[in-house]
Amino acid sequence: MKETIAMLLAGGQGSRLYALTQTVAKPAVPYGGKYRIIDFPLSNCINSGIDTVGVLTQYRPLELNAYLGDGRPWDLDRLSGGLHILPPYQKADGSDWYVGTANAIYQNIEFIEQYEPSYVLILSGDHIYKMNYAKMVANLKEKDADCLISVIDVPLEEASRFGIMTIDDNNRIIQFEEKPEHPSSTLASMGIYVFKWDILKRYLLQDAHNSNSSNDFGKDIIPAMLAAGENMYAYEFEGYWKDVGTIDSLWEANMDLINPNVPFDLWNDDWKVYCRNSGNPPQYIGSNAVVENSISTAGSYIDGTVDFSVICEGVRIEENAVVRDSIIMPGCVIKSGAVVQYSIIAEKSVIGHNARIGERPEETHNIDEWGIAVIAAHLEIPDGSVIAPKAMVYGNDKEE
Amino acid sequence: MVKRKTMGIVLANMHDALVKGLTDNRSLASVPFAGRYRLIDFHLSTMAAAGIGDIAIIAKENYNSLMRHIGSGKEWDLSRKIDGVHLYPPHLDAAYTTYSSGKINAIHNILPHIKESSSKYVLLIDCDHVCNIDYSEFINNHIISEADISLMGYIPESFDEKTIVGNVAVIRDENNHVVEIAYHNAVKPQKDFLLSMNVMVIARSLLIELIEDAYNRGSAIFERDILIPNLTNLYIRSVGFTGYVRRIDSMAAYLATSMSLLDEENYNALFLKERPILTKVNDDAPVRYGLNSQIKNSLIADGCIIEGIVENCILSRGVTVKEGATVKNSVLMQGTVINTGASLNYVITDTFATVSEARVLTGYESYPLYISSLSVV
């Protein structure tokens, strides 16, 4: 028996990351030098004392499955509970893919019931943040609520990307609108819910029998519970939280780690972020290197210039290569003379000699067309190539 | 029962006395090295890679850090249902008077483990060398050679008579038969010789026989009391190792060996893609380089925050070098903090040492200044 278990929705493609999720699920996208996005909710779980996590996978699960393994990197290899990967499975009366977030949980009711939990936490693998879920569960108990939705104040112009809530003085939710065109508040859902399990189960069963439902938490379950007058509260989160669903937001979230004005500290041991370790030796910074305002990690060899960049594991940046304002994902090689600016280079790609990838906004001819350049994984960019800003270079194995 | 070809025995404290300071509170096997490792990692990782899944580590003293480091052995894939890695603390002799000393006693104390093993051969390692050995090849060639014992050694780059003190030299004939062993004495070898790497393979049954016999006669030293008297009775074979190898036998050697990794050729020879060196994971964040950091020719482990000047250094996990500090030709172990304005040259700081503002510390290449663990300068 477990009082609280977490269900982590990790099956999404993350289609707005385009080339970066061509071959991997969004939660497995590298972030911050040595992490993957999913490390954040998993680390939050273990740091919050939640030792039972079901990870729901569907899109391109191989790399994610291998990464999660037995859950040991997050101390989730447990005799009872621990980390479980939950793909869709065949049943006697047929088989279904997960068709919506609520449907994915519905199909795993049996998994949840094994632990007879009082509370179920619903998480997603799309966000970078540190949060103590135990405090949220305690708040739910204190209020004797049926559901708590974690919320954060967002700028009005971004509000229509989120589920937006109106609350009363006691934080009770009065209204919930999923991605409204004209938002009535700036309190956005962070996609983190905690439910009393018996209540959630009832609504999941109802929802599954409603053929008009899209089987989604934001679109169906939450509105249905509100309409029925269930006890639902907003749980206000203060701290760093970043949705990394787009190229720009992923780039910004990485750059936030370098920015001393952004209050997000990976170097604080009080709330460690865990990840699978690759066993690389320490990084080597060569005699010709100029490395400033950057973060980089094990296994890298840097003999070029690196400024305002995030360098992941096992990256090689040769002499006279320049990397600025960019993210270089694991195993890439930037050959001598290459200049990479405002770009994201996905795993194990090779940038040839003297190639130029991306451009600084202040040097571009047409600022309206400017953006982050993206090179997909496992590509070889030939010597001397020029890749324009905002270009999206896909790999050969792009699906038809 | 899983049949094994080879079991491993690691002697963790054999050469502690050579590097006083570093071994004041730890075994030589758990001396931190190359930013994120301990010396034993270079042997555990390569033994595991050779399929040696039954390893006994024999500790004598100050093995707290070693125990914490090894844990269940999971990091090396040695936490296994069948066999795995076991750490043996020292054993009081029957009269409860002294702890075991010497390799013969140490091995004798774990004879029950050795006798229980299903393996045919035993690999014996002392942990005083930094190298990345293909133990599979070493063991297979031993079997093919039909030798009784194979000893691994190397030809040193430079050699003088002093080198042999504290070392074991192996003098061999043209067929690699060992004809003479110089143990801890300054002899001038006339023939082709190797410096021993304290790595050997021997049949398990023969090891049991030799150890029981030597123990019963009150012998203590493996080389002096087992190998040398048996040079003619047994076929003792030498194997020349040609890869990267350094012995940690003094503070200066520790510094020089650390610095040798700044040469890419050495780094690549030690950190082989096909046999990665594994270690206990600390879950440090990546390295953060500040606005005015200047780093040249250095190895930097994760968790470091560098805002000052670092040249020709090895920085372990979680080292902080504040703005305006300068560190050159030094090894800073885990958690060292170098404050603003401090200047270090040829310094080895042990774990969690702090150098206060504007301190100037200078050692010499052949005599590095050692700052002990947790001290504040």
PDB file of N, CA and C in Angstrom, chain A residues 315-358:
ATOM      1  N   VAL A 315      30.913  15.920 -26.050  1.00  0.00           N
ATOM      2  CA  VAL A 315      30.965  16.805 -27.215  1.00  0.00           C
ATOM      3  C   VAL A 315      32.419  17.168 -27.488  1.00  0.00           C
ATOM      4  N   ARG A 316      32.768  17.275 -28.757  1.00  0.00           N
ATOM      5  CA  ARG A 316      34.133  17.681 -29.127  1.00  0.00           C
ATOM      6  C   ARG A 316      34.059  19.000 -29.882  1.00  0.00           C
ATOM      7  N   ILE A 317      34.709  20.020 -29.353  1.00  0.00           N
ATOM      8  CA  ILE A 317      34.740  21.319 -30.025  1.00  0.00           C
ATOM      9  C   ILE A 317      36.201  21.618 -30.325  1.00  0.00           C
ATOM     10  N   GLU A 318      36.538  21.553 -31.606  1.00  0.00           N
ATOM     11  CA  GLU A 318      37.956  21.625 -31.992  1.00  0.00           C
ATOM     12  C   GLU A 318      38.491  23.043 -31.939  1.00  0.00           C
ATOM     13  N   GLU A 319      39.809  23.119 -32.037  1.00  0.00           N
ATOM     14  CA  GLU A 319      40.513  24.392 -32.058  1.00  0.00           C
ATOM     15  C   GLU A 319      39.925  25.291 -33.145  1.00  0.00           C
ATOM     16  N   ASN A 320      39.777  26.572 -32.836  1.00  0.00           N
ATOM     17  CA  ASN A 320      39.261  27.570 -33.775  1.00  0.00           C
ATOM     18  C   ASN A 320      37.785  27.394 -34.138  1.00  0.00           C
ATOM     19  N   ALA A 321      37.110  26.462 -33.516  1.00  0.00           N
ATOM     20  CA  ALA A 321      35.657  26.396 -33.697  1.00  0.00           C
ATOM     21  C   ALA A 321      35.055  27.376 -32.692  1.00  0.00           C
ATOM     22  N   VAL A 322      33.901  27.932 -33.044  1.00  0.00           N
ATOM     23  CA  VAL A 322      33.257  28.917 -32.171  1.00  0.00           C
ATOM     24  C   VAL A 322      31.820  28.486 -31.924  1.00  0.00           C
ATOM     25  N   VAL A 323      31.434  28.437 -30.656  1.00  0.00           N
ATOM     26  CA  VAL A 323      30.054  28.117 -30.305  1.00  0.00           C
ATOM     27  C   VAL A 323      29.536  29.231 -29.409  1.00  0.00           C
ATOM     28  N   ARG A 324      28.506  29.912 -29.866  1.00  0.00           N
ATOM     29  CA  ARG A 324      27.937  31.003 -29.064  1.00  0.00           C
ATOM     30  C   ARG A 324      26.428  30.858 -28.963  1.00  0.00           C
ATOM     31  N   ASP A 325      25.892  31.128 -27.790  1.00  0.00           N
ATOM     32  CA  ASP A 325      24.440  31.186 -27.594  1.00  0.00           C
ATOM     33  C   ASP A 325      23.759  29.939 -28.160  1.00  0.00           C
ATOM     34  N   SER A 326      24.361  28.792 -27.941  1.00  0.00           N
ATOM     35  CA  SER A 326      23.837  27.573 -28.557  1.00  0.00           C
ATOM     36  C   SER A 326      23.770  26.422 -27.568  1.00  0.00           C
ATOM     37  N   ILE A 327      23.050  25.388 -27.977  1.00  0.00           N
ATOM     38  CA  ILE A 327      22.979  24.150 -27.199  1.00  0.00           C
ATOM     39  C   ILE A 327      23.565  23.048 -28.065  1.00  0.00           C
ATOM     40  N   ILE A 328      24.612  22.396 -27.560  1.00  0.00           N
ATOM     41  CA  ILE A 328      25.223  21.292 -28.297  1.00  0.00           C
ATOM     42  C   ILE A 328      24.903  20.015 -27.529  1.00  0.00           C
ATOM     43  N   MET A 329      24.097  19.160 -28.127  1.00  0.00           N
ATOM     44  CA  MET A 329      23.616  17.956 -27.444  1.00  0.00           C
ATOM     45  C   MET A 329      24.665  16.835 -27.466  1.00  0.00           C
ATOM     46  N   PRO A 330      24.437  15.757 -26.694  1.00  0.00           N
ATOM     47  CA  PRO A 330      25.494  14.764 -26.476  1.00  0.00           C
ATOM     48  C   PRO A 330      26.130  14.208 -27.748  1.00  0.00           C
ATOM     49  N   GLY A 331      27.444  14.041 -27.705  1.00  0.00           N
ATOM     50  CA  GLY A 331      28.166  13.329 -28.744  1.00  0.00           C
ATOM     51  C   GLY A 331      28.414  14.086 -30.033  1.00  0.00           C
ATOM     52  N   CYS A 332      28.113  15.387 -30.068  1.00  0.00           N
ATOM     53  CA  CYS A 332      28.337  16.150 -31.306  1.00  0.00           C
ATOM     54  C   CYS A 332      29.814  16.490 -31.483  1.00  0.00           C
ATOM     55  N   VAL A 333      30.194  16.740 -32.725  1.00  0.00           N
ATOM     56  CA  VAL A 333      31.547  17.212 -33.021  1.00  0.00           C
ATOM     57  C   VAL A 333      31.424  18.525 -33.784  1.00  0.00           C
ATOM     58  N   ILE A 334      32.101  19.557 -33.318  1.00  0.00           N
ATOM     59  CA  ILE A 334      32.140  20.836 -34.030  1.00  0.00           C
ATOM     60  C   ILE A 334      33.574  20.990 -34.521  1.00  0.00           C
ATOM     61  N   LYS A 335      33.763  20.860 -35.817  1.00  0.00           N
ATOM     62  CA  LYS A 335      35.129  20.816 -36.353  1.00  0.00           C
ATOM     63  C   LYS A 335      35.729  22.216 -36.445  1.00  0.00           C
ATOM     64  N   SER A 336      37.046  22.250 -36.602  1.00  0.00           N
ATOM     65  CA  SER A 336      37.762  23.517 -36.555  1.00  0.00           C
ATOM     66  C   SER A 336      37.244  24.474 -37.623  1.00  0.00           C
ATOM     67  N   GLY A 337      37.190  25.717 -37.254  1.00  0.00           N
ATOM     68  CA  GLY A 337      36.734  26.746 -38.178  1.00  0.00           C
ATOM     69  C   GLY A 337      35.225  26.900 -38.246  1.00  0.00           C
ATOM     70  N   ALA A 338      34.482  25.940 -37.711  1.00  0.00           N
ATOM     71  CA  ALA A 338      33.016  26.040 -37.755  1.00  0.00           C
ATOM     72  C   ALA A 338      32.552  27.112 -36.771  1.00  0.00           C
ATOM     73  N   VAL A 339      31.465  27.780 -37.116  1.00  0.00           N
ATOM     74  CA  VAL A 339      30.888  28.799 -36.237  1.00  0.00           C
ATOM     75  C   VAL A 339      29.424  28.440 -36.023  1.00  0.00           C
ATOM     76  N   VAL A 340      29.071  28.178 -34.772  1.00  0.00           N
ATOM     77  CA  VAL A 340      27.694  27.794 -34.449  1.00  0.00           C
ATOM     78  C   VAL A 340      27.119  28.873 -33.543  1.00  0.00           C
ATOM     79  N   GLN A 341      26.068  29.554 -33.995  1.00  0.00           N
ATOM     80  CA  GLN A 341      25.498  30.637 -33.203  1.00  0.00           C
ATOM     81  C   GLN A 341      23.981  30.494 -33.150  1.00  0.00           C
ATOM     82  N   TYR A 342      23.410  30.759 -32.010  1.00  0.00           N
ATOM     83  CA  TYR A 342      21.954  30.679 -31.825  1.00  0.00           C
ATOM     84  C   TYR A 342      21.403  29.427 -32.495  1.00  0.00           C
ATOM     85  N   SER A 343      21.921  28.284 -32.076  1.00  0.00           N
ATOM     86  CA  SER A 343      21.524  27.029 -32.707  1.00  0.00           C
ATOM     87  C   SER A 343      21.313  25.951 -31.652  1.00  0.00           C
ATOM     88  N   ILE A 344      20.584  24.917 -32.028  1.00  0.00           N
ATOM     89  CA  ILE A 344      20.518  23.690 -31.237  1.00  0.00           C
ATOM     90  C   ILE A 344      20.998  22.563 -32.149  1.00  0.00           C
ATOM     91  N   ILE A 345      22.061  21.896 -31.754  1.00  0.00           N
ATOM     92  CA  ILE A 345      22.581  20.776 -32.548  1.00  0.00           C
ATOM     93  C   ILE A 345      22.218  19.503 -31.778  1.00  0.00           C
ATOM     94  N   ALA A 346      21.375  18.671 -32.390  1.00  0.00           N
ATOM     95  CA  ALA A 346      20.912  17.462 -31.695  1.00  0.00           C
ATOM     96  C   ALA A 346      21.988  16.386 -31.692  1.00  0.00           C
ATOM     97  N   GLU A 347      21.729  15.344 -30.911  1.00  0.00           N
ATOM     98  CA  GLU A 347      22.735  14.328 -30.574  1.00  0.00           C
ATOM     99  C   GLU A 347      23.545  13.789 -31.751  1.00  0.00           C
ATOM    100  N   LYS A 348      24.833  13.651 -31.507  1.00  0.00           N
ATOM    101  CA  LYS A 348      25.774  12.954 -32.393  1.00  0.00           C
ATOM    102  C   LYS A 348      25.836  13.507 -33.809  1.00  0.00           C
ATOM    103  N   SER A 349      25.514  14.761 -33.984  1.00  0.00           N
ATOM    104  CA  SER A 349      25.697  15.350 -35.303  1.00  0.00           C
ATOM    105  C   SER A 349      27.098  15.939 -35.406  1.00  0.00           C
ATOM    106  N   VAL A 350      27.577  16.031 -36.639  1.00  0.00           N
ATOM    107  CA  VAL A 350      28.931  16.533 -36.878  1.00  0.00           C
ATOM    108  C   VAL A 350      28.828  17.780 -37.739  1.00  0.00           C
ATOM    109  N   ILE A 351      29.403  18.871 -37.259  1.00  0.00           N
ATOM    110  CA  ILE A 351      29.406  20.119 -38.030  1.00  0.00           C
ATOM    111  C   ILE A 351      30.788  20.248 -38.672  1.00  0.00           C
ATOM    112  N   GLY A 352      30.811  20.260 -40.005  1.00  0.00           N
ATOM    113  CA  GLY A 352      32.076  20.220 -40.745  1.00  0.00           C
ATOM    114  C   GLY A 352      32.914  21.477 -40.587  1.00  0.00           C
ATOM    115  N   HIS A 353      34.162  21.371 -41.039  1.00  0.00           N
ATOM    116  CA  HIS A 353      35.099  22.501 -40.977  1.00  0.00           C
ATOM    117  C   HIS A 353      34.491  23.744 -41.628  1.00  0.00           C
ATOM    118  N   ASN A 354      34.675  24.856 -40.984  1.00  0.00           N
ATOM    119  CA  ASN A 354      34.289  26.165 -41.531  1.00  0.00           C
ATOM    120  C   ASN A 354      32.798  26.297 -41.855  1.00  0.00           C
ATOM    121  N   ALA A 355      31.988  25.368 -41.413  1.00  0.00           N
ATOM    122  CA  ALA A 355      30.542  25.514 -41.629  1.00  0.00           C
ATOM    123  C   ALA A 355      30.043  26.663 -40.756  1.00  0.00           C
ATOM    124  N   ARG A 356      28.957  27.286 -41.168  1.00  0.00           N
ATOM    125  CA  ARG A 356      28.346  28.352 -40.357  1.00  0.00           C
ATOM    126  C   ARG A 356      26.899  27.984 -40.090  1.00  0.00           C
ATOM    127  N   ILE A 357      26.561  27.804 -38.821  1.00  0.00           N
ATOM    128  CA  ILE A 357      25.202  27.410 -38.456  1.00  0.00           C
ATOM    129  C   ILE A 357      24.578  28.565 -37.686  1.00  0.00           C
ATOM    130  N   GLY A 358      23.442  29.055 -38.172  1.00  0.00           N
ATOM    131  CA  GLY A 358      22.725  30.121 -37.462  1.00  0.00           C
ATOM    132  C   GLY A 358      23.453  31.446 -37.513  1.00  0.00           C
TER     133      GLY A 358
END
